[in-house]
């Protein structure tokens, strides 16, 4: 990975973390005064905003492509700015059947992650849920190694351990849970890790979809699934018949908050997919754990949330562990860059040697055919001459000052065959 690519990866991780923290704080502040406990319907709105956002980007790029270079406008410059930020956006119109299956599976994982995550919170405490979610990096390592055939180095695995332990320490508190809640939470952790790995495979695997293109294909499927979940769980009927205070004709504030969270979710998903694309699923999971610890610290400052000594020690462990993980990742990336360079240098040297010197196994004549009276000064039998014989012959020759004469029929003088000449044996 080049320096520009590393800077790009760092930039996207910072943008994703800042965006994630901002969305969390906004939701905490906005929904604290708004009684809106409809997760499926909220996810339906989010997916609708994601689909609309991706289609708007494709439309703006198409409009910019139809314009002449001389007729540049602010909209075309803005679309170019988007492409500079997220790279060249290419929409794949033709996707294989296996690619469609993978996209559908990813949308199902996304919807199930929302459903089971909300159900698990009804049977376990929030602290227990967060401690279990700290295991997502470990589950990601297992999925990548067992299912994807992409093992993680032992150094990186050891760097993940303190991060997981630190998050568990920082979130430790009320650890109440039921047996059914434990099963739901384990399924939620598995789905969260599977979602990160699946998205990384579609971004960097055989499909190689751009994050905006992936959202354009996945969002409508997840939107339909979330709406069906909202209908089946009774959220739609509750919104229509039992919550007149959420009617936008009476109060526009709930609609503004929900739509704003949808727009921010589109920005967050773009940042998440871009960070996953330029780094790795495991790195994104580690960053998510660091974000969770940062939220605990920010909540302590802004909202006066009390933390115990164990929680504070966990925050320190996470920060140190994440720094260690970053160091290991950079060192492994640099070592992976050195090996191809050495291989390329070695191959180029070998190719230059093979071009500049004839092969001993090739039918290459050092001298023309001579008569019985005319014998060359230096003859080379590749089958019966050893390296020591070659060196002995080479040492017995007298060399002129900088003169090199190649033996060929055009410059060979039979009358002066006994004159010593300089012959370079390679």
Coordinates of N, CA and C in Angstrom, one line a residue, residues 368-376 412 414 417:
X368 N 33.8 -18.5 -35.7 CA 33.4 -19.1 -37.0 C 34.2 -20.5 -37.2
X369 N 33.8 -21.1 -38.2 CA 34.5 -22.4 -38.5 C 35.9 -22.1 -39.1
X370 N 36.9 -22.9 -38.6 CA 38.2 -22.7 -39.0 C 38.7 -24.0 -39.7
X371 N 39.7 -23.8 -40.6 CA 40.3 -24.9 -41.2 C 41.3 -25.6 -40.2
X372 N 41.9 -26.7 -40.7 CA 42.7 -27.5 -39.8 C 44.0 -26.7 -39.4
X373 N 44.4 -25.8 -40.4 CA 45.6 -25.0 -40.1 C 45.3 -23.8 -39.2
X374 N 44.1 -23.4 -39.2 CA 43.7 -22.2 -38.4 C 43.0 -22.6 -37.2
X375 N 43.5 -22.3 -36.1 CA 42.9 -22.6 -34.8 C 42.7 -21.4 -34.0
X376 N 41.5 -21.2 -33.4 CA 41.2 -20.0 -32.6 C 42.1 -19.9 -31.4
X412 N 37.4 -11.4 -38.5 CA 38.5 -12.4 -38.2 C 39.5 -12.4 -39.3
X414 N 42.5 -14.4 -40.9 CA 43.2 -15.7 -40.8 C 44.7 -15.6 -40.8
X417 N 46.1 -15.1 -37.3 CA 45.4 -15.9 -36.3 C 46.2 -16.2 -35.1

